[in-house]
Coordinates of C-alpha atoms in Angstrom, one line a residue:
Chain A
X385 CA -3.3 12.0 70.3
X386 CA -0.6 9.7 70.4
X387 CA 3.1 10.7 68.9
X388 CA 3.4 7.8 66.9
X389 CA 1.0 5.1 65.5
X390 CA 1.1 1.4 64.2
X391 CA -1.1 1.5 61.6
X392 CA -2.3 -1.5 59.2
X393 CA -4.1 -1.7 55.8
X394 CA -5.6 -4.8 54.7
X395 CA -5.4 -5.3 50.8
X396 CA -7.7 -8.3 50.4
X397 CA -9.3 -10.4 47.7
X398 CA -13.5 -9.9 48.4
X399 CA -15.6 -13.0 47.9
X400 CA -18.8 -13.5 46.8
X401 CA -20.3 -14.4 50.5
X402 CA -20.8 -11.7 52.9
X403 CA -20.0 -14.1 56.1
X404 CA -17.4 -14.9 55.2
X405 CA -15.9 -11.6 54.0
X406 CA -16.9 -10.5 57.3
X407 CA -15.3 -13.7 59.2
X408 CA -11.9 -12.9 56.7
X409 CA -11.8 -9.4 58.3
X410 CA -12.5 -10.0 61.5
X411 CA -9.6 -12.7 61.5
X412 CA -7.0 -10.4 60.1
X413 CA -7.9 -7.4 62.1
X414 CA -7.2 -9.5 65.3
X415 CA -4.1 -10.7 63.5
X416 CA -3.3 -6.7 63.0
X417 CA -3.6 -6.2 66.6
X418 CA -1.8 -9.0 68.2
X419 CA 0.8 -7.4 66.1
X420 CA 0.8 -3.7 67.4
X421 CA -1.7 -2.2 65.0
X422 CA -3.1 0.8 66.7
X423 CA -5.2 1.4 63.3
X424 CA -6.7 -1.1 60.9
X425 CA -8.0 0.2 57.6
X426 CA -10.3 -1.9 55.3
X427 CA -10.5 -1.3 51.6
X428 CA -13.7 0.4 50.4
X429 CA -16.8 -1.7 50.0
X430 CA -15.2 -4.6 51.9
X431 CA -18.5 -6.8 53.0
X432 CA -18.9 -7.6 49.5
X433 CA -18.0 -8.0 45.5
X434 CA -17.5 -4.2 44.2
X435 CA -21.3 -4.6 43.1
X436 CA -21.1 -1.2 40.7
X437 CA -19.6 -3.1 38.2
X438 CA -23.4 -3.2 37.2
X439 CA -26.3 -1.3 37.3
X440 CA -28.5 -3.7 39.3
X441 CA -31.6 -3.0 42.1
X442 CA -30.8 -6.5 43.3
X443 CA -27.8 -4.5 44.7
X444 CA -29.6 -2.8 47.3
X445 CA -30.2 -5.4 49.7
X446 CA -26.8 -5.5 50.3
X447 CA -27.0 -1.9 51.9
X448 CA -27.2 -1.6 55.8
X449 CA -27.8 1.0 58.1
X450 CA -25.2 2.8 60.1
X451 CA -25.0 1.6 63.0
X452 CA -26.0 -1.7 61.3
X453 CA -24.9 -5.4 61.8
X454 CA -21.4 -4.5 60.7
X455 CA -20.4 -1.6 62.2
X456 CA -21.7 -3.8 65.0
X457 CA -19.4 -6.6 64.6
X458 CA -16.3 -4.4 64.0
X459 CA -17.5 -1.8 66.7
X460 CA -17.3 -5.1 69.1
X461 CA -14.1 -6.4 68.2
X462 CA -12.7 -3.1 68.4
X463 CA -13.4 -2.7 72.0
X464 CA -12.1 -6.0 72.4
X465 CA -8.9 -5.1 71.0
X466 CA -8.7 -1.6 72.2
X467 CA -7.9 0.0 68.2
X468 CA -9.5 2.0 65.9
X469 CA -11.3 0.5 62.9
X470 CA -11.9 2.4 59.5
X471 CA -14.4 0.3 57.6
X472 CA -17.0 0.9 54.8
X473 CA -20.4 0.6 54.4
X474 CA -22.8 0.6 51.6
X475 CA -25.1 3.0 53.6
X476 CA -29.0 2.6 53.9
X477 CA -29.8 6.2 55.2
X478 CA -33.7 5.9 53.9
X479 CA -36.0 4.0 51.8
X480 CA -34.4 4.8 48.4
X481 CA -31.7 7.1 49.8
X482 CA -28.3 5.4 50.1
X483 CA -24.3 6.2 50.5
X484 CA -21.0 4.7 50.0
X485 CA -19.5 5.9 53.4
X486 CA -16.3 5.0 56.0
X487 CA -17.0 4.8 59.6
X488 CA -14.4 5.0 61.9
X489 CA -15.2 2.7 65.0
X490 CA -13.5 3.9 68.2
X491 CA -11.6 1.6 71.1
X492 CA -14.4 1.5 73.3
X493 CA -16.3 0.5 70.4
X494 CA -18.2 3.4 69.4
X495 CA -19.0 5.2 66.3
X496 CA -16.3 7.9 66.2
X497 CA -17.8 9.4 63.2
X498 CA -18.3 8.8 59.7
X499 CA -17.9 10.1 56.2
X500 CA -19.8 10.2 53.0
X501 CA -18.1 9.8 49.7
X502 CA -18.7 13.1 48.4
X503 CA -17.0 12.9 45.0
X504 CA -18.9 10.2 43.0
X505 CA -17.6 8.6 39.9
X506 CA -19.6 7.2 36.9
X507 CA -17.3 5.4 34.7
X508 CA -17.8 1.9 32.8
X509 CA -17.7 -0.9 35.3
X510 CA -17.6 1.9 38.3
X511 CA -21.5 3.1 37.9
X512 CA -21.7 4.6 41.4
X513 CA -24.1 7.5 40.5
X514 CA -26.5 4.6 40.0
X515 CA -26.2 3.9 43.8
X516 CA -24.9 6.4 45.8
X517 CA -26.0 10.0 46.9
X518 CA -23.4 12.1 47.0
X519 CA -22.0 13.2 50.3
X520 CA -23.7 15.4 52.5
X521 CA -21.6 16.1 55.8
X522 CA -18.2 17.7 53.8
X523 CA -14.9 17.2 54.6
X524 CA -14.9 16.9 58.2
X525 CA -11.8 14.4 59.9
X526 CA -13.0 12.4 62.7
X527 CA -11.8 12.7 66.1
X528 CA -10.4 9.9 68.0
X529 CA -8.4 8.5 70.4
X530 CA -5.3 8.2 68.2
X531 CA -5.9 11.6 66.3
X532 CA -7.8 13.3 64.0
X533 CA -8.4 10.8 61.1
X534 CA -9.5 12.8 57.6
X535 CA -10.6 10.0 55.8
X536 CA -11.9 10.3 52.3
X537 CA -13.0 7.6 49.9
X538 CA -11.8 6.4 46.5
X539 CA -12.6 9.0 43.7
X540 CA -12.3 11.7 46.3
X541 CA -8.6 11.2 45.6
X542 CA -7.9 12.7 42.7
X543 CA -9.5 15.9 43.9
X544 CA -6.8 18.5 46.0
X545 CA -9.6 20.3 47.2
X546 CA -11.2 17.4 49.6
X547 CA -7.1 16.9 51.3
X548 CA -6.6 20.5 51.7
X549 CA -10.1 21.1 53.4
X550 CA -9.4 17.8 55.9
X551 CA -5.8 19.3 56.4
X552 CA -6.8 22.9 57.3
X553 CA -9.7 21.3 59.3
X554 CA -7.0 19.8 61.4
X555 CA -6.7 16.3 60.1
X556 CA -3.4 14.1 61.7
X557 CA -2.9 11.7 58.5
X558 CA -5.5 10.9 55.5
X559 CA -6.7 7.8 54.9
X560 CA -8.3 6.8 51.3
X561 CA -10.6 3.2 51.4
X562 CA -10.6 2.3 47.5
X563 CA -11.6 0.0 44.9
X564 CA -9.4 0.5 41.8
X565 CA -8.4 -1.6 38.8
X566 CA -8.4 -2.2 35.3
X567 CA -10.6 -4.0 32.9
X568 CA -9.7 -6.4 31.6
X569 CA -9.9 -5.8 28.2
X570 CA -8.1 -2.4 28.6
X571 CA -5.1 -3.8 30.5
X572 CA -2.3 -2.0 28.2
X573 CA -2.6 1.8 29.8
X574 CA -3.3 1.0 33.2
X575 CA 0.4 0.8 34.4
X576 CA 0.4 4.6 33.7
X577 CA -3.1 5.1 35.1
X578 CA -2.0 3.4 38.9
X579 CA 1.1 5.8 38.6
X580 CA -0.9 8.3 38.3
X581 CA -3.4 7.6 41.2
X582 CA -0.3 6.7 43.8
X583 CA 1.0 9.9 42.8
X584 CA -1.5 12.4 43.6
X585 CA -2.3 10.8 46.6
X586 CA 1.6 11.1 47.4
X587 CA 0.7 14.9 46.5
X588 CA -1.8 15.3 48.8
X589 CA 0.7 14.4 51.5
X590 CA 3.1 16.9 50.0
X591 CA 1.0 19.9 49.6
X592 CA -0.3 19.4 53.9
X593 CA 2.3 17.9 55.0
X594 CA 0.3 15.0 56.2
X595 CA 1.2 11.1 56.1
X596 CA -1.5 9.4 53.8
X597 CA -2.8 5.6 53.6
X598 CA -4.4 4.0 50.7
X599 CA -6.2 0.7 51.0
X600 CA -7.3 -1.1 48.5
X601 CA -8.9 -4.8 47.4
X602 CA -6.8 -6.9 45.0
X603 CA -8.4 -9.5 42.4
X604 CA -9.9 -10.3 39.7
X605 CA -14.0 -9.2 40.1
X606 CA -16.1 -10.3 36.8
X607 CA -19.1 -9.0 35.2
X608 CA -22.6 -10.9 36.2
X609 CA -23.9 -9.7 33.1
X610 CA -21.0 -10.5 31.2
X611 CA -21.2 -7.1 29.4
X612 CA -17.3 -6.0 30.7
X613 CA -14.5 -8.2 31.0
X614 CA -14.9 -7.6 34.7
X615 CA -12.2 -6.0 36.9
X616 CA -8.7 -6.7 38.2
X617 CA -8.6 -4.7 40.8
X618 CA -5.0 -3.3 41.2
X619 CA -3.7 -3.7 44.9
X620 CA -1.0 -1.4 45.3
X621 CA -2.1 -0.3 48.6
X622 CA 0.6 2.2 50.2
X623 CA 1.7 4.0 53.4
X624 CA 2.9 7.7 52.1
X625 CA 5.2 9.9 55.1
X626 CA 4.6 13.9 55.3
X627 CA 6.4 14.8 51.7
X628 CA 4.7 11.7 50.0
X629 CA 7.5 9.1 50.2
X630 CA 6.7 6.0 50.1
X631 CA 7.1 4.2 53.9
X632 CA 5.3 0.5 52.6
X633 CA 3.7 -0.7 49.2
X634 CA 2.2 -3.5 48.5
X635 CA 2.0 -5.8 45.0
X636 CA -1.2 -6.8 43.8
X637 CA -1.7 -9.6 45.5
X638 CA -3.5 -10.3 49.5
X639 CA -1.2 -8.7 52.0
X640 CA -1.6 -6.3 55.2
X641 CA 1.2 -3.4 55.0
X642 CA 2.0 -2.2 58.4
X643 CA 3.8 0.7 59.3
X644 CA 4.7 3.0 62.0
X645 CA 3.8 6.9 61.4
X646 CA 5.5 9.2 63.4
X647 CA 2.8 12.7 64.2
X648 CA 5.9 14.8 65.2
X649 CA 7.0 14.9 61.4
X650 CA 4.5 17.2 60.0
X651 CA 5.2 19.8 62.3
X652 CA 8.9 19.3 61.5
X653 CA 8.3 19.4 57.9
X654 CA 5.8 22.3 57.8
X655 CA 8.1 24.6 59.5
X656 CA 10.8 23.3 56.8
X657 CA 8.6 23.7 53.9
X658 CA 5.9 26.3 55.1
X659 CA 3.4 26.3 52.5
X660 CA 0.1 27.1 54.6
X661 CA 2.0 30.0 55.7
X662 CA 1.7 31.4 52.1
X663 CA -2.1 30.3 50.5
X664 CA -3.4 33.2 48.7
X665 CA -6.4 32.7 50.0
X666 CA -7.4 36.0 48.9
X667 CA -7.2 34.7 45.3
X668 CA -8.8 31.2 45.2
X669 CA -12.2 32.1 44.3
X670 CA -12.2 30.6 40.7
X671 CA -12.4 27.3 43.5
X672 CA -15.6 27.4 44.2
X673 CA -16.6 27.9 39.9
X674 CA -16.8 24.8 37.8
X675 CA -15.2 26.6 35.1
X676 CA -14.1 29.9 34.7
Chain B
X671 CA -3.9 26.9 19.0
X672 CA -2.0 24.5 17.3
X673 CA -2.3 20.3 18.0
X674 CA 1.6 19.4 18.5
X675 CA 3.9 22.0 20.3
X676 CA 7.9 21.4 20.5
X677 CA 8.8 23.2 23.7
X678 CA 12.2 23.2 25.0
X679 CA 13.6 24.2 28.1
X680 CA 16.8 25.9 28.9
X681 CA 18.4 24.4 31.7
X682 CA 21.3 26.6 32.7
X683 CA 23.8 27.8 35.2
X684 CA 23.6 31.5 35.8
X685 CA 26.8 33.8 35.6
X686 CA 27.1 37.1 38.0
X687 CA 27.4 39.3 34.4
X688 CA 24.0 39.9 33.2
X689 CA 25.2 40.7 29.5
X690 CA 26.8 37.6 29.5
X691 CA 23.3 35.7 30.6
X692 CA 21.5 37.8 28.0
X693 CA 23.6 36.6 25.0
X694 CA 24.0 33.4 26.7
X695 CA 20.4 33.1 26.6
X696 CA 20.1 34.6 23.1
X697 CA 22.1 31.6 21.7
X698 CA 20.6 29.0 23.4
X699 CA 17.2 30.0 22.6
X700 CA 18.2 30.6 18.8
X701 CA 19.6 27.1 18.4
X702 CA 16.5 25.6 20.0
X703 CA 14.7 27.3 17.3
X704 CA 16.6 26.2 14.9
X705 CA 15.7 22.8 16.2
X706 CA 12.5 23.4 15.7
X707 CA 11.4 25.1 19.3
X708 CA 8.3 27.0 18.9
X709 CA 7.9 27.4 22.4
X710 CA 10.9 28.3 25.0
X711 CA 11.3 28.5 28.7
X712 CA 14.1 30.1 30.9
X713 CA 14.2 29.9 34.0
X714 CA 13.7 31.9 36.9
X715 CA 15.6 35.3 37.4
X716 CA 17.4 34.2 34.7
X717 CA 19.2 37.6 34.3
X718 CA 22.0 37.1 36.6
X719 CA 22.5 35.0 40.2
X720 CA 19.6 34.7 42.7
X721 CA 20.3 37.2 44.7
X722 CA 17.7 36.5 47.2
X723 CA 19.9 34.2 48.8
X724 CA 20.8 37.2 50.9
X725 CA 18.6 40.7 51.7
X726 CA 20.3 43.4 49.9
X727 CA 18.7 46.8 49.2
X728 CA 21.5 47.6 46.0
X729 CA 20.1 44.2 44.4
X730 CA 17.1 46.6 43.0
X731 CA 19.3 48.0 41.0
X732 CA 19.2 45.0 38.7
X733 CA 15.3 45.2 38.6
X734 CA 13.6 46.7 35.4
X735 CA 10.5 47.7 33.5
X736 CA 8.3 45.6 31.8
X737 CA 8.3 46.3 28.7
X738 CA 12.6 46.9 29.6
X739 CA 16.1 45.6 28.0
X740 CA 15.3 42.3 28.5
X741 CA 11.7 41.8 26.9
X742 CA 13.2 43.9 24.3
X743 CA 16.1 42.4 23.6
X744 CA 13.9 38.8 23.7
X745 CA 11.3 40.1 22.0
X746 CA 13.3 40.9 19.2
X747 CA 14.4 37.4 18.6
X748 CA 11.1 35.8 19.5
X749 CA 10.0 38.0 16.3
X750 CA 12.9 36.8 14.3
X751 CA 12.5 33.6 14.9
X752 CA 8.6 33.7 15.4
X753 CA 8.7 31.5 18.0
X754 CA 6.9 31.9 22.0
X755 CA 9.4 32.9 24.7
X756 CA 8.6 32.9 28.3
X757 CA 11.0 35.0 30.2
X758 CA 11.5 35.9 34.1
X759 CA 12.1 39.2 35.3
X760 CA 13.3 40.9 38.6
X761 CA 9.9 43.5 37.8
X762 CA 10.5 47.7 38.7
X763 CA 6.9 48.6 38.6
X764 CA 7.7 51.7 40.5
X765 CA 10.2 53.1 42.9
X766 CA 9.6 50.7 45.8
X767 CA 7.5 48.3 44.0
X768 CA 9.4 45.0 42.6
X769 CA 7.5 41.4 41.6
X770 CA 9.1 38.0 40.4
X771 CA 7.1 38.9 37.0
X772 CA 7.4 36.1 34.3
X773 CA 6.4 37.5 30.8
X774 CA 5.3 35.8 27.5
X775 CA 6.5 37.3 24.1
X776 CA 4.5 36.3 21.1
X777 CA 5.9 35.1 17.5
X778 CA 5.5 38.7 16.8
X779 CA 7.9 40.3 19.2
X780 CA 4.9 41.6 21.2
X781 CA 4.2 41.0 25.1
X782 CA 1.4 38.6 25.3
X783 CA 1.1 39.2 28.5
X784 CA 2.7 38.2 32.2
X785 CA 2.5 36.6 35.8
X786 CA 3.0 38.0 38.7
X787 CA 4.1 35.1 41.1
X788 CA 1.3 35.2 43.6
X789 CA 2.8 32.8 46.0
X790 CA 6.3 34.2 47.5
X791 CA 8.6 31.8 49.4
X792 CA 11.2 33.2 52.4
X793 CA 13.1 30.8 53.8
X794 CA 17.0 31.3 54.8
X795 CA 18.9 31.9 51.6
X796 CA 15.5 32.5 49.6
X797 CA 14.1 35.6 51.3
X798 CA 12.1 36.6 48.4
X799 CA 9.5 38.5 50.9
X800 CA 11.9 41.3 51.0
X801 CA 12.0 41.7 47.3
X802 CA 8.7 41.0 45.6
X803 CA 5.6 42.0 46.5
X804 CA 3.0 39.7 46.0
X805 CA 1.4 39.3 42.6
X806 CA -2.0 41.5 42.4
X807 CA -3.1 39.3 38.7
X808 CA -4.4 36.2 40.2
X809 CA -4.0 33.5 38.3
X810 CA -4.6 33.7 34.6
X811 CA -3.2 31.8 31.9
X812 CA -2.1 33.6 28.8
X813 CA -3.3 33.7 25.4
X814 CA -0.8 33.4 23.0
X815 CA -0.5 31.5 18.9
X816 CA 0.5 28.7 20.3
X817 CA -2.2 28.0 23.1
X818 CA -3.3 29.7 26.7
X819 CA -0.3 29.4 28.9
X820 CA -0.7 28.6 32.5
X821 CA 2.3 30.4 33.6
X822 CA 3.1 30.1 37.2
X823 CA 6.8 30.6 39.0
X824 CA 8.1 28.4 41.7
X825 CA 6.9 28.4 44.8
X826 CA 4.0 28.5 43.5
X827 CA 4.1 24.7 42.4
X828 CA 3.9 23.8 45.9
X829 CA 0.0 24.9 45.3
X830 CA -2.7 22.8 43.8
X831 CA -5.4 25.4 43.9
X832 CA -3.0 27.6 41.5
X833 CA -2.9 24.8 38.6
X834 CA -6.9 24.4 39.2
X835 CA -7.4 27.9 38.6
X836 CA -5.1 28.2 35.7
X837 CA -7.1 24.5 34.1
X838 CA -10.8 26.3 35.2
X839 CA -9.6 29.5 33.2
X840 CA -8.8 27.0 30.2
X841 CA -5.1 26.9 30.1
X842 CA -3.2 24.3 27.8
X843 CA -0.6 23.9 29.5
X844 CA 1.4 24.8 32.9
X845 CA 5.0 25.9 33.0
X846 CA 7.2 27.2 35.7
X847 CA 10.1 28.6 35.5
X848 CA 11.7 27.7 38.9
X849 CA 15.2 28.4 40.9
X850 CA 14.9 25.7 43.9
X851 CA 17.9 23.9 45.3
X852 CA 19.6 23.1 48.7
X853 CA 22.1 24.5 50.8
X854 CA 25.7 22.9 50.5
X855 CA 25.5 22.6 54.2
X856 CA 22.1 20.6 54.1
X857 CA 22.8 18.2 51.5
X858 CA 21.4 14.8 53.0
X859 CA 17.9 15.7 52.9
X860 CA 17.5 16.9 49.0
X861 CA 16.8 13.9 47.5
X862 CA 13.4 13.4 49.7
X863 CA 12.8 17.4 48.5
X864 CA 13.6 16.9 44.9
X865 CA 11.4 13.8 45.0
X866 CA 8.2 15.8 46.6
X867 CA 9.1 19.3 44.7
X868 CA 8.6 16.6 41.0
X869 CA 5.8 14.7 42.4
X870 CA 4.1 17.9 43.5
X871 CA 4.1 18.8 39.6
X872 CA 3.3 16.3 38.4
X873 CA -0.2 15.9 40.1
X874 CA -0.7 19.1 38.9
X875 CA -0.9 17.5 35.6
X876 CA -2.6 14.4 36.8
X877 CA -5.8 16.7 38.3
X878 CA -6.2 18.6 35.7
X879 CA -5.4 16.3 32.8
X880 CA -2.2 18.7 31.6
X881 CA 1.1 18.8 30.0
X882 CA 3.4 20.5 32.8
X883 CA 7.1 22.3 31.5
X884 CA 9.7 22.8 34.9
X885 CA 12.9 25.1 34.0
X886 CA 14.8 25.1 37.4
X887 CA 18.6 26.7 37.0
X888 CA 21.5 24.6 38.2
X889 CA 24.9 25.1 39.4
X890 CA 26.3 26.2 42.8
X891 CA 26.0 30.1 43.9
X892 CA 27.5 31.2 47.0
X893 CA 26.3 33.7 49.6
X894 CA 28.3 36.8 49.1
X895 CA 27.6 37.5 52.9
X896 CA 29.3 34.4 53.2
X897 CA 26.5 33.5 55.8
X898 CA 25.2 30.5 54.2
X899 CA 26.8 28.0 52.4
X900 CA 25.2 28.9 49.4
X901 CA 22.8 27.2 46.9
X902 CA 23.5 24.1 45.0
X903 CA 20.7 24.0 42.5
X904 CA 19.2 21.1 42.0
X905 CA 18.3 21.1 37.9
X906 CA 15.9 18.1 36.8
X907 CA 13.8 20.0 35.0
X908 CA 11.6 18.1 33.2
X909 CA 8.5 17.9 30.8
X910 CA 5.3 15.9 32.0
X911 CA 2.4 14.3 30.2
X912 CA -1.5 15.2 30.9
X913 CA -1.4 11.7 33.6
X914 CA 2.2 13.2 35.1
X915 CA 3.8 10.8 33.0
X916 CA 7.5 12.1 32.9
X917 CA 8.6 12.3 29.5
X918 CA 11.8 14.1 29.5
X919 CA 14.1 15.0 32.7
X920 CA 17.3 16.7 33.1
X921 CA 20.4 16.0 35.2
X922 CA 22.0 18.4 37.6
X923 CA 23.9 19.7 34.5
X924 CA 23.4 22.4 31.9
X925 CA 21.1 20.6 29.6
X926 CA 18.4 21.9 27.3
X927 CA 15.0 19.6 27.2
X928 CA 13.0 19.1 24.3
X929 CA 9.8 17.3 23.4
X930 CA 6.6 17.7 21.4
X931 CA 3.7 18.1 23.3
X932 CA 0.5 16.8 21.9
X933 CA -2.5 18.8 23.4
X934 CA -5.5 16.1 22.2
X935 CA -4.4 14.3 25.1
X936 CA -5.9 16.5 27.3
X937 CA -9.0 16.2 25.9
X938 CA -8.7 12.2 25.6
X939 CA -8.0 11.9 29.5
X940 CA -10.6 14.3 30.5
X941 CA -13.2 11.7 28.9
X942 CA -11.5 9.0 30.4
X943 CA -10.8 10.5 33.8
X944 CA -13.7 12.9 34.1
X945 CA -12.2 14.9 37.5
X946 CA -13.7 18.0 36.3
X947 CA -17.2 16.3 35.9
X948 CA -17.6 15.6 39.5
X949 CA -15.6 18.5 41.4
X950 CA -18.3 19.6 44.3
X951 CA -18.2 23.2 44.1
X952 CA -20.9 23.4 46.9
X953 CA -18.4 22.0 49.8
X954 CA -15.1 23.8 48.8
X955 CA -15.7 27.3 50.4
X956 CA -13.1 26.1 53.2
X957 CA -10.4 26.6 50.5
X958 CA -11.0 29.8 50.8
X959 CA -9.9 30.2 54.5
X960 CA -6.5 30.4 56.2
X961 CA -7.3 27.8 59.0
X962 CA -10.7 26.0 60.3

């Protein structure tokens, strides 16, 4: 594990054509690199439109296996480049069996490991239930070259639970691949809703003492069936230090944030502010109940 | 339970005479009241200074029983005024046998019942582990006219799985009475603190879709060893919506907060932001461990 680490998130704009999502990405990780990045994160369900705006069985031909053409692709460039890569996949485990899942593509190009979206949301215009089996391997952070990486996806944000478990499991930073917006049609509240998701993610840094990156797409995404207004998805992409201040943040349109994180800092912080020393974890059983 | 609350929050600086905090206390709450208060919150160990800025055996001398002067003498008043008091008390349960006890007194003067803070801090100038033995209550809210009460004191904020089991138990609200600051000696950091110790608190609302009350004390209060610089504390106390929206915050100055809560929100952002629905109870067990 290295002491400090250039990391970069690409907030990007998805289009329609896979190839050229694919080309997009593997321009501006290069780009990344040539720059210092150590670490390039790609939003959640990069290869393509966010495709759960509908409930659709066209959809699954979009799904690939793991390792699959792009894990490939990125896997290849990442050797090339010597970084790490955190990507995401619309998984094809099976026949009928699927997952919305991060891979995290090591410098020599190999699978480092991978995650599987555990908490899966079901929400007008986000109808992932439809397509995704929840998570099966936990909350497990992947080993790398550049640290333990506890990456999570998305809806898994808003849970505590899924940061504490990466955090006591070892993790070096957390890193959240996400597709977020607003409808259209509901614009009005959502200033308060994106406040909202930065700051428990800024509190997931704060309770572990952990840096935290959040990546995710920007535009405007409409409805094929033209049942929704479609979604703006809300940029906002941020780089969070070990008590959840903000290092970087983007606007909502196309950028890559780049930042340095410094690994020494949540050791430093964690003897300041010594919360793991104090869990009652004699007491947290009402947890594991979904309601008490 | 009623559908609107008006809470206020007594923000105050803490004399060393603990008759004068008593009838300093006594006013403030009465005027809230008559301002239409039906709930109000003091802050922590609001009897007299925080002594555990220093370890001292003759500071238990200030501890007492529950029911004791203080519940009595605020008990009286809550009955008088029929409004909800939540109170903080340096806790004699025996000889030997002290707690950091918070205590809610109903409309009619009775004890509605109390927390005993499960999560104790010691850091230099807050060595609390000499004093209070750990809470043995777990983590219930409080039934009371006015709603279940998710009553929780300081340190304890720092602690998501505390608000979790206080929302899984059904409480309406959280409130913490709180004495946090930073040493005069240690000033440039605060900011980044303050910032983490409200952002902290206000996920706690943001996971579990509640309205969040934080009473901290202010004012300076020196170390009578004269070891330390003493404690500056930090006020900004402040009232938070169901999504962590602030809606009222103090300055570093005596200040009382008011605001009417409106508990349908909860409900409204639960549907909207259904966290609870999708919480995977089958892959949290590591919460339950110290390290893994």
């Amino acid at each position: 594990m290295t002491q400090t680490l250039s990391v970069a998130l690409l907030q990007q704009a998805i289009d329609l054509d896979k190839t050229k999502n694919l080309n997009l990405f593997l321009a501006e990780i290069e780009k990344a690199a040539s720059q210092g990045a150590q670490l390039v994160c790609l939003p959640e369900l990069h290869m393509g439109p966010y495709f759960p705006i509908t409930e659709n069985f066209e959809h699954y031909q979009h799904a690939e296996t793991i390792p699959g053409p792009t894990t490939d692709a990125l896997g290849m460039l990442a050797k090339k480049l010597q970084i790490v890569i955190v990507c995401s996949i619309f998984e094809k485990r099976a026949p009928g069996l699927y997952h919305n899942t991060a891979v995290v593509l090591e410098k020599d190009g190999s699978i480092a490991g991978m995650y599987r979206k555990m908490h899966i949301p079901d929400d007008p215009g986000f109808y992932e239930k439809y397509y995704f089996t929840p998570g099966d391997l936990g909350f497990n952070p992947i080993q790398t070259s550049i640290g333990k990486l506890g990456v999570l996806v998305c809806w898994d944000q808003w849970y505590p639970e899924a940061a504490r478990i990466m955090a006591l499991k070892g993790a070096d930073i957390l890193i959240y691949p996400t597709a977020i917006g607003y409808h259209k049609d509901s614009k009005s509240g959502f200033v308060k809703d994106r406040d909202a998701w930065q700051t428990i993610q800024r509190s997931h840094a704060i309770a572990n003492a952990l840096p935290v990156l959040v990546i995710n797409r920007v535009g405007y995404e409409k409805d094929p069936n033209g049942l929704l207004e479609g979604t703006q998805f809300w940029g906002h992409s941020f780089i969070a230090g070990p008590q959840g201040e903000i290092i970087k943040q983007a606007g909502d349109t196309v950028e890559t944030l780049t930042a340095e994180i410094d690994f020494k800092e949540t050791e430093q912080i964690r003897q300041f502010w010594p919360f793991l020393r104090d869990r009652r974890i004699d007491a947290y059983e009402g947890i594991l109940q979904r309601y008490l």
